[in-house]
């Protein structure tokens, strides 16, 4: 049981480049999330999805886009990379019951130079 | 404005002793609280949670206490072990209003010395 899988693990981008961070889960969870963690800071919600075809903005959505065409996949797109997007990105999934916490992927460390 | 605050960036404890990690929140609508543990180069993993209808939840060496009037919760680890060394995040949610989105604190780095 793989859980939540994120690729790539590391990436260096040049300013203005674009890329897609991949996230897939095999637990049939309806809810999926993208968080970013800056050094010394907590996790901040970028986007979330409550099911295929439904996405919504979180606390820090600017500069990012998402799509949810299937239950399993929730890719995060950076169109014009900026140094402020240097961070560690975590994807997570959950079921909408109180007894479950989120299941997180292992993260993607992104550096924009 | 931070809704979930962990005011101690780090904590050092001797093996076998108690570790107490604290968390404060400002939003009175929060009704569910969770603790996550994170090792370097890994994603956070769920540790323990508590509903606002309870004031204590216990799971082995880990106990979470909730004081709603003070808007404060704490995580107790007894006895502490070197393998508990990690960053601990407090998180809160208002299930009724935000579809379960978690708000995280900045984390406390726990070091357990052998």
mmCIF file with all atom_site columns, C-alpha atoms in Angstrom:
data_model
loop_
_atom_site.group_PDB
_atom_site.id
_atom_site.type_symbol
_atom_site.label_atom_id
_atom_site.label_alt_id
_atom_site.label_comp_id
_atom_site.label_asym_id
_atom_site.label_entity_id
_atom_site.label_seq_id
_atom_site.pdbx_PDB_ins_code
_atom_site.Cartn_x
_atom_site.Cartn_y
_atom_site.Cartn_z
_atom_site.occupancy
_atom_site.B_iso_or_equiv
_atom_site.pdbx_formal_charge
_atom_site.auth_seq_id
_atom_site.auth_comp_id
_atom_site.auth_asym_id
_atom_site.auth_atom_id
_atom_site.pdbx_PDB_model_num
ATOM 1   C CA . UNK A 1 1   ? 0.000   0.000  0.000   1.00 0.00 ? 1   UNK A CA 1
ATOM 2   C CA . UNK A 1 2   ? 1.868   3.058  -1.307  1.00 0.00 ? 2   UNK A CA 1
ATOM 3   C CA . UNK A 1 3   ? -0.297  5.779  0.340   1.00 0.00 ? 3   UNK A CA 1
ATOM 4   C CA . UNK A 1 4   ? 0.472   9.231  -1.101  1.00 0.00 ? 4   UNK A CA 1
ATOM 5   C CA . UNK A 1 5   ? 3.242   9.413  -3.692  1.00 0.00 ? 5   UNK A CA 1
ATOM 6   C CA . UNK A 1 6   ? 4.873   12.664 -4.767  1.00 0.00 ? 6   UNK A CA 1
ATOM 7   C CA . UNK A 1 7   ? 7.264   13.197 -7.645  1.00 0.00 ? 7   UNK A CA 1
ATOM 8   C CA . UNK A 1 8   ? 9.849   14.546 -8.101  1.00 0.00 ? 8   UNK A CA 1
ATOM 9   C CA . UNK A 1 9   ? 11.556  14.601 -4.685  1.00 0.00 ? 9   UNK A CA 1
ATOM 10  C CA . UNK A 1 10  ? 13.856  17.465 -5.642  1.00 0.00 ? 10  UNK A CA 1
ATOM 11  C CA . UNK A 1 11  ? 13.849  20.049 -8.405  1.00 0.00 ? 11  UNK A CA 1
ATOM 12  C CA . UNK A 1 12  ? 15.746  23.212 -9.266  1.00 0.00 ? 12  UNK A CA 1
ATOM 13  C CA . UNK A 1 13  ? 13.929  25.640 -11.543 1.00 0.00 ? 13  UNK A CA 1
ATOM 14  C CA . UNK A 1 14  ? 15.030  28.871 -13.157 1.00 0.00 ? 14  UNK A CA 1
ATOM 15  C CA . UNK A 1 15  ? 12.929  31.985 -12.712 1.00 0.00 ? 15  UNK A CA 1
ATOM 16  C CA . UNK A 1 16  ? 10.094  31.997 -15.222 1.00 0.00 ? 16  UNK A CA 1
ATOM 17  C CA . UNK A 1 17  ? 10.139  28.254 -15.893 1.00 0.00 ? 17  UNK A CA 1
ATOM 18  C CA . UNK A 1 18  ? 7.096   26.111 -15.307 1.00 0.00 ? 18  UNK A CA 1
ATOM 19  C CA . UNK A 1 19  ? 6.633   22.652 -13.855 1.00 0.00 ? 19  UNK A CA 1
ATOM 20  C CA . UNK A 1 20  ? 4.061   20.253 -12.479 1.00 0.00 ? 20  UNK A CA 1
ATOM 21  C CA . UNK A 1 21  ? 4.389   18.563 -9.119  1.00 0.00 ? 21  UNK A CA 1
ATOM 22  C CA . UNK A 1 22  ? 2.723   15.185 -9.248  1.00 0.00 ? 22  UNK A CA 1
ATOM 23  C CA . UNK A 1 23  ? 0.667   13.634 -6.451  1.00 0.00 ? 23  UNK A CA 1
ATOM 24  C CA . UNK A 1 24  ? -1.191  10.351 -6.507  1.00 0.00 ? 24  UNK A CA 1
ATOM 25  C CA . UNK A 1 25  ? -2.911  8.336  -3.770  1.00 0.00 ? 25  UNK A CA 1
ATOM 26  C CA . UNK A 1 26  ? -4.161  4.766  -3.758  1.00 0.00 ? 26  UNK A CA 1
ATOM 27  C CA . UNK A 1 27  ? -6.428  4.903  -0.704  1.00 0.00 ? 27  UNK A CA 1
ATOM 28  C CA . UNK A 1 28  ? -9.563  6.090  -2.547  1.00 0.00 ? 28  UNK A CA 1
ATOM 29  C CA . UNK A 1 29  ? -9.612  9.252  -0.441  1.00 0.00 ? 29  UNK A CA 1
ATOM 30  C CA . UNK A 1 30  ? -11.996 11.925 -1.645  1.00 0.00 ? 30  UNK A CA 1
ATOM 31  C CA . UNK A 1 31  ? -10.129 14.863 -0.144  1.00 0.00 ? 31  UNK A CA 1
ATOM 32  C CA . UNK A 1 32  ? -6.697  15.971 -1.344  1.00 0.00 ? 32  UNK A CA 1
ATOM 33  C CA . UNK A 1 33  ? -4.542  18.940 -0.416  1.00 0.00 ? 33  UNK A CA 1
ATOM 34  C CA . UNK A 1 34  ? -1.393  20.810 -1.354  1.00 0.00 ? 34  UNK A CA 1
ATOM 35  C CA . UNK A 1 35  ? 0.626   22.491 1.377   1.00 0.00 ? 35  UNK A CA 1
ATOM 36  C CA . UNK A 1 36  ? 3.902   24.358 1.319   1.00 0.00 ? 36  UNK A CA 1
ATOM 37  C CA . UNK A 1 37  ? 6.332   24.602 4.192   1.00 0.00 ? 37  UNK A CA 1
ATOM 38  C CA . UNK A 1 38  ? 8.838   27.423 4.344   1.00 0.00 ? 38  UNK A CA 1
ATOM 39  C CA . UNK A 1 39  ? 11.799  27.212 6.766   1.00 0.00 ? 39  UNK A CA 1
ATOM 40  C CA . UNK A 1 40  ? 10.713  27.752 10.380  1.00 0.00 ? 40  UNK A CA 1
ATOM 41  C CA . UNK A 1 41  ? 7.097   28.002 9.357   1.00 0.00 ? 41  UNK A CA 1
ATOM 42  C CA . UNK A 1 42  ? 4.088   25.764 9.567   1.00 0.00 ? 42  UNK A CA 1
ATOM 43  C CA . UNK A 1 43  ? 2.349   24.225 6.617   1.00 0.00 ? 43  UNK A CA 1
ATOM 44  C CA . UNK A 1 44  ? 0.218   26.606 4.571   1.00 0.00 ? 44  UNK A CA 1
ATOM 45  C CA . UNK A 1 45  ? -2.635  25.376 2.389   1.00 0.00 ? 45  UNK A CA 1
ATOM 46  C CA . UNK A 1 46  ? -2.293  26.185 -1.310  1.00 0.00 ? 46  UNK A CA 1
ATOM 47  C CA . UNK A 1 47  ? -5.255  24.357 -2.866  1.00 0.00 ? 47  UNK A CA 1
ATOM 48  C CA . UNK A 1 48  ? -7.572  21.545 -1.932  1.00 0.00 ? 48  UNK A CA 1
ATOM 49  C CA . UNK A 1 49  ? -10.094 19.260 -3.576  1.00 0.00 ? 49  UNK A CA 1
ATOM 50  C CA . UNK A 1 50  ? -13.090 17.441 -2.138  1.00 0.00 ? 50  UNK A CA 1
ATOM 51  C CA . UNK A 1 51  ? -13.509 15.168 -5.125  1.00 0.00 ? 51  UNK A CA 1
ATOM 52  C CA . UNK A 1 52  ? -12.832 14.687 -8.822  1.00 0.00 ? 52  UNK A CA 1
ATOM 53  C CA . UNK A 1 53  ? -13.661 17.856 -10.749 1.00 0.00 ? 53  UNK A CA 1
ATOM 54  C CA . UNK A 1 54  ? -13.837 20.059 -7.636  1.00 0.00 ? 54  UNK A CA 1
ATOM 55  C CA . UNK A 1 55  ? -10.997 22.288 -6.465  1.00 0.00 ? 55  UNK A CA 1
ATOM 56  C CA . UNK A 1 56  ? -10.780 25.357 -4.291  1.00 0.00 ? 56  UNK A CA 1
ATOM 57  C CA . UNK A 1 57  ? -8.213  27.885 -3.122  1.00 0.00 ? 57  UNK A CA 1
ATOM 58  C CA . UNK A 1 58  ? -6.500  27.711 0.213   1.00 0.00 ? 58  UNK A CA 1
ATOM 59  C CA . UNK A 1 59  ? -4.530  30.340 2.091   1.00 0.00 ? 59  UNK A CA 1
ATOM 60  C CA . UNK A 1 60  ? -1.710  30.922 -0.455  1.00 0.00 ? 60  UNK A CA 1
ATOM 61  C CA . UNK A 1 61  ? -2.959  30.042 -3.992  1.00 0.00 ? 61  UNK A CA 1
ATOM 62  C CA . UNK A 1 62  ? -1.253  32.811 -6.004  1.00 0.00 ? 62  UNK A CA 1
ATOM 63  C CA . UNK A 1 63  ? 1.167   31.505 -8.610  1.00 0.00 ? 63  UNK A CA 1
ATOM 64  C CA . UNK A 1 64  ? -0.283  27.981 -8.603  1.00 0.00 ? 64  UNK A CA 1
ATOM 65  C CA . UNK A 1 65  ? -2.963  25.993 -10.395 1.00 0.00 ? 65  UNK A CA 1
ATOM 66  C CA . UNK A 1 66  ? -4.449  22.560 -9.781  1.00 0.00 ? 66  UNK A CA 1
ATOM 67  C CA . UNK A 1 67  ? -6.735  20.080 -11.448 1.00 0.00 ? 67  UNK A CA 1
ATOM 68  C CA . UNK A 1 68  ? -8.505  16.943 -10.234 1.00 0.00 ? 68  UNK A CA 1
ATOM 69  C CA . UNK A 1 69  ? -9.614  14.790 -13.124 1.00 0.00 ? 69  UNK A CA 1
ATOM 70  C CA . UNK A 1 70  ? -9.502  11.527 -11.143 1.00 0.00 ? 70  UNK A CA 1
ATOM 71  C CA . UNK A 1 71  ? -9.864  10.531 -7.492  1.00 0.00 ? 71  UNK A CA 1
ATOM 72  C CA . UNK A 1 72  ? -6.245  9.363  -7.431  1.00 0.00 ? 72  UNK A CA 1
ATOM 73  C CA . UNK A 1 73  ? -4.346  12.316 -8.911  1.00 0.00 ? 73  UNK A CA 1
ATOM 74  C CA . UNK A 1 74  ? -3.991  15.943 -7.828  1.00 0.00 ? 74  UNK A CA 1
ATOM 75  C CA . UNK A 1 75  ? -1.172  17.709 -9.713  1.00 0.00 ? 75  UNK A CA 1
ATOM 76  C CA . UNK A 1 76  ? 0.058   21.176 -8.757  1.00 0.00 ? 76  UNK A CA 1
ATOM 77  C CA . UNK A 1 77  ? 1.192   23.479 -11.564 1.00 0.00 ? 77  UNK A CA 1
ATOM 78  C CA . UNK A 1 78  ? 3.634   26.369 -11.287 1.00 0.00 ? 78  UNK A CA 1
ATOM 79  C CA . UNK A 1 79  ? 3.385   28.496 -14.426 1.00 0.00 ? 79  UNK A CA 1
ATOM 80  C CA . UNK A 1 80  ? 6.039   31.197 -13.916 1.00 0.00 ? 80  UNK A CA 1
ATOM 81  C CA . UNK A 1 81  ? 8.393   30.145 -11.160 1.00 0.00 ? 81  UNK A CA 1
ATOM 82  C CA . UNK A 1 82  ? 9.562   32.855 -8.761  1.00 0.00 ? 82  UNK A CA 1
ATOM 83  C CA . UNK A 1 83  ? 12.164  32.725 -5.950  1.00 0.00 ? 83  UNK A CA 1
ATOM 84  C CA . UNK A 1 84  ? 9.312   33.158 -3.437  1.00 0.00 ? 84  UNK A CA 1
ATOM 85  C CA . UNK A 1 85  ? 8.088   29.708 -4.459  1.00 0.00 ? 85  UNK A CA 1
ATOM 86  C CA . UNK A 1 86  ? 11.230  28.066 -3.121  1.00 0.00 ? 86  UNK A CA 1
ATOM 87  C CA . UNK A 1 87  ? 9.779   25.733 -0.510  1.00 0.00 ? 87  UNK A CA 1
ATOM 88  C CA . UNK A 1 88  ? 8.980   22.148 0.382   1.00 0.00 ? 88  UNK A CA 1
ATOM 89  C CA . UNK A 1 89  ? 5.646   21.056 -1.039  1.00 0.00 ? 89  UNK A CA 1
ATOM 90  C CA . UNK A 1 90  ? 3.506   18.389 0.587   1.00 0.00 ? 90  UNK A CA 1
ATOM 91  C CA . UNK A 1 91  ? 0.518   16.655 -0.877  1.00 0.00 ? 91  UNK A CA 1
ATOM 92  C CA . UNK A 1 92  ? -1.977  15.000 1.477   1.00 0.00 ? 92  UNK A CA 1
ATOM 93  C CA . UNK A 1 93  ? -5.227  13.100 1.333   1.00 0.00 ? 93  UNK A CA 1
ATOM 94  C CA . UNK A 1 94  ? -7.979  12.304 3.805   1.00 0.00 ? 94  UNK A CA 1
ATOM 95  C CA . UNK A 1 95  ? -11.467 11.016 4.318   1.00 0.00 ? 95  UNK A CA 1
ATOM 96  C CA . UNK A 1 96  ? -14.053 13.427 5.733   1.00 0.00 ? 96  UNK A CA 1
ATOM 97  C CA . UNK A 1 97  ? -14.410 11.846 9.150   1.00 0.00 ? 97  UNK A CA 1
ATOM 98  C CA . UNK A 1 98  ? -13.031 13.168 12.376  1.00 0.00 ? 98  UNK A CA 1
ATOM 99  C CA . UNK A 1 99  ? -11.182 10.022 13.360  1.00 0.00 ? 99  UNK A CA 1
ATOM 100 C CA . UNK A 1 100 ? -8.700  10.283 10.494  1.00 0.00 ? 100 UNK A CA 1
ATOM 101 C CA . UNK A 1 101 ? -5.811  12.621 10.097  1.00 0.00 ? 101 UNK A CA 1
ATOM 102 C CA . UNK A 1 102 ? -4.274  13.474 6.796   1.00 0.00 ? 102 UNK A CA 1
ATOM 103 C CA . UNK A 1 103 ? -1.909  11.088 5.062   1.00 0.00 ? 103 UNK A CA 1
ATOM 104 C CA . UNK A 1 104 ? 1.007   13.081 3.677   1.00 0.00 ? 104 UNK A CA 1
ATOM 105 C CA . UNK A 1 105 ? 3.438   12.345 0.895   1.00 0.00 ? 105 UNK A CA 1
ATOM 106 C CA . UNK A 1 106 ? 7.172   12.648 1.525   1.00 0.00 ? 106 UNK A CA 1
ATOM 107 C CA . UNK A 1 107 ? 7.404   16.064 -0.117  1.00 0.00 ? 107 UNK A CA 1
ATOM 108 C CA . UNK A 1 108 ? 9.007   17.827 -3.073  1.00 0.00 ? 108 UNK A CA 1
ATOM 109 C CA . UNK A 1 109 ? 11.860  20.213 -2.318  1.00 0.00 ? 109 UNK A CA 1
ATOM 110 C CA . UNK A 1 110 ? 11.754  22.986 -4.930  1.00 0.00 ? 110 UNK A CA 1
ATOM 111 C CA . UNK A 1 111 ? 14.414  25.655 -5.396  1.00 0.00 ? 111 UNK A CA 1
ATOM 112 C CA . UNK A 1 112 ? 13.856  28.542 -7.799  1.00 0.00 ? 112 UNK A CA 1
ATOM 113 C CA . UNK A 1 113 ? 17.047  30.354 -8.857  1.00 0.00 ? 113 UNK A CA 1
ATOM 114 C CA . UNK B 2 1   ? -2.726  36.425 12.072  1.00 0.00 ? 1   UNK B CA 1
ATOM 115 C CA . UNK B 2 2   ? -1.750  33.003 13.363  1.00 0.00 ? 2   UNK B CA 1
ATOM 116 C CA . UNK B 2 3   ? -4.729  30.948 14.454  1.00 0.00 ? 3   UNK B CA 1
ATOM 117 C CA . UNK B 2 4   ? -2.583  28.108 15.817  1.00 0.00 ? 4   UNK B CA 1
ATOM 118 C CA . UNK B 2 5   ? 0.522   29.020 17.787  1.00 0.00 ? 5   UNK B CA 1
ATOM 119 C CA . UNK B 2 6   ? 3.387   26.908 18.989  1.00 0.00 ? 6   UNK B CA 1
ATOM 120 C CA . UNK B 2 7   ? 5.515   29.395 20.869  1.00 0.00 ? 7   UNK B CA 1
ATOM 121 C CA . UNK B 2 8   ? 8.439   27.100 21.623  1.00 0.00 ? 8   UNK B CA 1
ATOM 122 C CA . UNK B 2 9   ? 10.526  26.445 18.494  1.00 0.00 ? 9   UNK B CA 1
ATOM 123 C CA . UNK B 2 10  ? 12.536  23.770 20.282  1.00 0.00 ? 10  UNK B CA 1
ATOM 124 C CA . UNK B 2 11  ? 12.561  21.559 23.369  1.00 0.00 ? 11  UNK B CA 1
ATOM 125 C CA . UNK B 2 12  ? 15.305  19.340 24.761  1.00 0.00 ? 12  UNK B CA 1
ATOM 126 C CA . UNK B 2 13  ? 14.497  16.496 27.163  1.00 0.00 ? 13  UNK B CA 1
ATOM 127 C CA . UNK B 2 14  ? 16.434  13.660 28.755  1.00 0.00 ? 14  UNK B CA 1
ATOM 128 C CA . UNK B 2 15  ? 15.524  10.116 27.762  1.00 0.00 ? 15  UNK B CA 1
ATOM 129 C CA . UNK B 2 16  ? 12.968  8.616  30.145  1.00 0.00 ? 16  UNK B CA 1
ATOM 130 C CA . UNK B 2 17  ? 11.611  11.975 31.270  1.00 0.00 ? 17  UNK B CA 1
ATOM 131 C CA . UNK B 2 18  ? 8.351   13.634 30.239  1.00 0.00 ? 18  UNK B CA 1
ATOM 132 C CA . UNK B 2 19  ? 8.139   15.849 27.148  1.00 0.00 ? 19  UNK B CA 1
ATOM 133 C CA . UNK B 2 20  ? 5.408   18.495 27.137  1.00 0.00 ? 20  UNK B CA 1
ATOM 134 C CA . UNK B 2 21  ? 4.673   20.317 23.903  1.00 0.00 ? 21  UNK B CA 1
ATOM 135 C CA . UNK B 2 22  ? 2.248   23.231 23.998  1.00 0.00 ? 22  UNK B CA 1
ATOM 136 C CA . UNK B 2 23  ? -0.139  24.761 21.494  1.00 0.00 ? 23  UNK B CA 1
ATOM 137 C CA . UNK B 2 24  ? -2.510  27.720 21.675  1.00 0.00 ? 24  UNK B CA 1
ATOM 138 C CA . UNK B 2 25  ? -5.305  28.642 19.313  1.00 0.00 ? 25  UNK B CA 1
ATOM 139 C CA . UNK B 2 26  ? -7.394  31.747 18.765  1.00 0.00 ? 26  UNK B CA 1
ATOM 140 C CA . UNK B 2 27  ? -10.390 30.544 16.738  1.00 0.00 ? 27  UNK B CA 1
ATOM 141 C CA . UNK B 2 28  ? -13.203 29.447 19.061  1.00 0.00 ? 28  UNK B CA 1
ATOM 142 C CA . UNK B 2 29  ? -14.841 27.614 16.137  1.00 0.00 ? 29  UNK B CA 1
ATOM 143 C CA . UNK B 2 30  ? -12.114 24.967 16.084  1.00 0.00 ? 30  UNK B CA 1
ATOM 144 C CA . UNK B 2 31  ? -13.619 21.679 17.207  1.00 0.00 ? 31  UNK B CA 1
ATOM 145 C CA . UNK B 2 32  ? -10.955 19.106 16.402  1.00 0.00 ? 32  UNK B CA 1
ATOM 146 C CA . UNK B 2 33  ? -7.249  19.129 17.142  1.00 0.00 ? 33  UNK B CA 1
ATOM 147 C CA . UNK B 2 34  ? -4.426  16.933 15.920  1.00 0.00 ? 34  UNK B CA 1
ATOM 148 C CA . UNK B 2 35  ? -0.723  16.417 16.479  1.00 0.00 ? 35  UNK B CA 1
ATOM 149 C CA . UNK B 2 36  ? 1.618   15.418 13.691  1.00 0.00 ? 36  UNK B CA 1
ATOM 150 C CA . UNK B 2 37  ? 5.198   14.231 13.913  1.00 0.00 ? 37  UNK B CA 1
ATOM 151 C CA . UNK B 2 38  ? 7.749   14.949 11.205  1.00 0.00 ? 38  UNK B CA 1
ATOM 152 C CA . UNK B 2 39  ? 11.181  13.474 10.644  1.00 0.00 ? 39  UNK B CA 1
ATOM 153 C CA . UNK B 2 40  ? 13.660  15.193 8.272   1.00 0.00 ? 40  UNK B CA 1
ATOM 154 C CA . UNK B 2 41  ? 13.051  14.496 4.567   1.00 0.00 ? 41  UNK B CA 1
ATOM 155 C CA . UNK B 2 42  ? 9.699   12.850 5.321   1.00 0.00 ? 42  UNK B CA 1
ATOM 156 C CA . UNK B 2 43  ? 6.127   14.022 5.308   1.00 0.00 ? 43  UNK B CA 1
ATOM 157 C CA . UNK B 2 44  ? 4.274   14.648 8.583   1.00 0.00 ? 44  UNK B CA 1
ATOM 158 C CA . UNK B 2 45  ? 2.595   11.600 10.088  1.00 0.00 ? 45  UNK B CA 1
ATOM 159 C CA . UNK B 2 46  ? -0.563  11.648 12.176  1.00 0.00 ? 46  UNK B CA 1
ATOM 160 C CA . UNK B 2 47  ? 0.108   11.024 15.864  1.00 0.00 ? 47  UNK B CA 1
ATOM 161 C CA . UNK B 2 48  ? -2.961  11.671 17.994  1.00 0.00 ? 48  UNK B CA 1
ATOM 162 C CA . UNK B 2 49  ? -6.111  13.774 17.960  1.00 0.00 ? 49  UNK B CA 1
ATOM 163 C CA . UNK B 2 50  ? -8.804  15.081 20.270  1.00 0.00 ? 50  UNK B CA 1
ATOM 164 C CA . UNK B 2 51  ? -12.334 16.321 19.770  1.00 0.00 ? 51  UNK B CA 1
ATOM 165 C CA . UNK B 2 52  ? -13.532 19.451 21.519  1.00 0.00 ? 52  UNK B CA 1
ATOM 166 C CA . UNK B 2 53  ? -16.062 17.368 23.461  1.00 0.00 ? 53  UNK B CA 1
ATOM 167 C CA . UNK B 2 54  ? -13.190 15.720 25.334  1.00 0.00 ? 54  UNK B CA 1
ATOM 168 C CA . UNK B 2 55  ? -10.460 17.083 27.545  1.00 0.00 ? 55  UNK B CA 1
ATOM 169 C CA . UNK B 2 56  ? -8.034  14.171 27.299  1.00 0.00 ? 56  UNK B CA 1
ATOM 170 C CA . UNK B 2 57  ? -7.096  11.467 24.826  1.00 0.00 ? 57  UNK B CA 1
ATOM 171 C CA . UNK B 2 58  ? -4.461  8.823  25.450  1.00 0.00 ? 58  UNK B CA 1
ATOM 172 C CA . UNK B 2 59  ? -2.615  6.482  23.095  1.00 0.00 ? 59  UNK B CA 1
ATOM 173 C CA . UNK B 2 60  ? 0.243   4.547  24.650  1.00 0.00 ? 60  UNK B CA 1
ATOM 174 C CA . UNK B 2 61  ? 3.002   6.957  25.643  1.00 0.00 ? 61  UNK B CA 1
ATOM 175 C CA . UNK B 2 62  ? 1.177   9.919  24.078  1.00 0.00 ? 62  UNK B CA 1
ATOM 176 C CA . UNK B 2 63  ? -1.555  11.940 25.779  1.00 0.00 ? 63  UNK B CA 1
ATOM 177 C CA . UNK B 2 64  ? -3.186  15.092 24.506  1.00 0.00 ? 64  UNK B CA 1
ATOM 178 C CA . UNK B 2 65  ? -4.927  17.481 26.891  1.00 0.00 ? 65  UNK B CA 1
ATOM 179 C CA . UNK B 2 66  ? -7.393  20.143 25.798  1.00 0.00 ? 66  UNK B CA 1
ATOM 180 C CA . UNK B 2 67  ? -8.363  23.206 27.846  1.00 0.00 ? 67  UNK B CA 1
ATOM 181 C CA . UNK B 2 68  ? -11.124 24.897 25.849  1.00 0.00 ? 68  UNK B CA 1
ATOM 182 C CA . UNK B 2 69  ? -11.546 27.841 28.182  1.00 0.00 ? 69  UNK B CA 1
ATOM 183 C CA . UNK B 2 70  ? -7.860  28.698 27.808  1.00 0.00 ? 70  UNK B CA 1
ATOM 184 C CA . UNK B 2 71  ? -7.789  27.712 24.113  1.00 0.00 ? 71  UNK B CA 1
ATOM 185 C CA . UNK B 2 72  ? -4.772  25.576 24.895  1.00 0.00 ? 72  UNK B CA 1
ATOM 186 C CA . UNK B 2 73  ? -3.720  22.029 24.211  1.00 0.00 ? 73  UNK B CA 1
ATOM 187 C CA . UNK B 2 74  ? -0.651  20.067 25.114  1.00 0.00 ? 74  UNK B CA 1
ATOM 188 C CA . UNK B 2 75  ? 0.990   16.827 24.077  1.00 0.00 ? 75  UNK B CA 1
ATOM 189 C CA . UNK B 2 76  ? 2.644   14.738 26.784  1.00 0.00 ? 76  UNK B CA 1
ATOM 190 C CA . UNK B 2 77  ? 5.124   12.009 25.901  1.00 0.00 ? 77  UNK B CA 1
ATOM 191 C CA . UNK B 2 78  ? 5.996   9.671  28.760  1.00 0.00 ? 78  UNK B CA 1
ATOM 192 C CA . UNK B 2 79  ? 8.604   8.273  28.853  1.00 0.00 ? 79  UNK B CA 1
ATOM 193 C CA . UNK B 2 80  ? 10.465  10.129 26.125  1.00 0.00 ? 80  UNK B CA 1
ATOM 194 C CA . UNK B 2 81  ? 12.687  8.069  23.841  1.00 0.00 ? 81  UNK B CA 1
ATOM 195 C CA . UNK B 2 82  ? 15.466  9.127  21.430  1.00 0.00 ? 82  UNK B CA 1
ATOM 196 C CA . UNK B 2 83  ? 13.281  7.981  18.531  1.00 0.00 ? 83  UNK B CA 1
ATOM 197 C CA . UNK B 2 84  ? 10.757  10.663 19.520  1.00 0.00 ? 84  UNK B CA 1
ATOM 198 C CA . UNK B 2 85  ? 13.223  13.328 18.340  1.00 0.00 ? 85  UNK B CA 1
ATOM 199 C CA . UNK B 2 86  ? 11.337  15.096 15.536  1.00 0.00 ? 86  UNK B CA 1
ATOM 200 C CA . UNK B 2 87  ? 9.342   18.222 14.756  1.00 0.00 ? 87  UNK B CA 1
ATOM 201 C CA . UNK B 2 88  ? 5.843   18.159 16.204  1.00 0.00 ? 88  UNK B CA 1
ATOM 202 C CA . UNK B 2 89  ? 3.065   20.162 14.576  1.00 0.00 ? 89  UNK B CA 1
ATOM 203 C CA . UNK B 2 90  ? -0.174  21.080 16.250  1.00 0.00 ? 90  UNK B CA 1
ATOM 204 C CA . UNK B 2 91  ? -3.156  21.416 13.889  1.00 0.00 ? 91  UNK B CA 1
ATOM 205 C CA . UNK B 2 92  ? -6.777  22.459 14.279  1.00 0.00 ? 92  UNK B CA 1
ATOM 206 C CA . UNK B 2 93  ? -9.907  22.458 12.199  1.00 0.00 ? 93  UNK B CA 1
ATOM 207 C CA . UNK B 2 94  ? -13.496 23.559 12.154  1.00 0.00 ? 94  UNK B CA 1
ATOM 208 C CA . UNK B 2 95  ? -15.140 20.567 10.543  1.00 0.00 ? 95  UNK B CA 1
ATOM 209 C CA . UNK B 2 96  ? -18.461 22.273 10.298  1.00 0.00 ? 96  UNK B CA 1
ATOM 210 C CA . UNK B 2 97  ? -17.240 25.213 8.280   1.00 0.00 ? 97  UNK B CA 1
ATOM 211 C CA . UNK B 2 98  ? -14.067 24.461 6.361   1.00 0.00 ? 98  UNK B CA 1
ATOM 212 C CA . UNK B 2 99  ? -14.494 20.935 5.026   1.00 0.00 ? 99  UNK B CA 1
ATOM 213 C CA . UNK B 2 100 ? -11.847 19.679 7.358   1.00 0.00 ? 100 UNK B CA 1
ATOM 214 C CA . UNK B 2 101 ? -8.989  21.889 6.214   1.00 0.00 ? 101 UNK B CA 1
ATOM 215 C CA . UNK B 2 102 ? -6.277  21.832 8.844   1.00 0.00 ? 102 UNK B CA 1
ATOM 216 C CA . UNK B 2 103 ? -4.545  24.949 10.164  1.00 0.00 ? 103 UNK B CA 1
ATOM 217 C CA . UNK B 2 104 ? -1.020  24.155 11.340  1.00 0.00 ? 104 UNK B CA 1
ATOM 218 C CA . UNK B 2 105 ? 1.253   25.741 13.888  1.00 0.00 ? 105 UNK B CA 1
ATOM 219 C CA . UNK B 2 106 ? 4.924   26.406 13.108  1.00 0.00 ? 106 UNK B CA 1
ATOM 220 C CA . UNK B 2 107 ? 6.113   23.300 14.900  1.00 0.00 ? 107 UNK B CA 1
ATOM 221 C CA . UNK B 2 108 ? 8.308   22.469 17.894  1.00 0.00 ? 108 UNK B CA 1
ATOM 222 C CA . UNK B 2 109 ? 11.537  20.563 17.405  1.00 0.00 ? 109 UNK B CA 1
ATOM 223 C CA . UNK B 2 110 ? 11.904  17.965 20.143  1.00 0.00 ? 110 UNK B CA 1
ATOM 224 C CA . UNK B 2 111 ? 15.334  16.543 20.942  1.00 0.00 ? 111 UNK B CA 1
ATOM 225 C CA . UNK B 2 112 ? 15.479  13.592 23.320  1.00 0.00 ? 112 UNK B CA 1
ATOM 226 C CA . UNK B 2 113 ? 18.991  13.068 24.701  1.00 0.00 ? 113 UNK B CA 1
ATOM 227 C CA . UNK B 2 114 ? 20.154  9.539  25.573  1.00 0.00 ? 114 UNK B CA 1
#
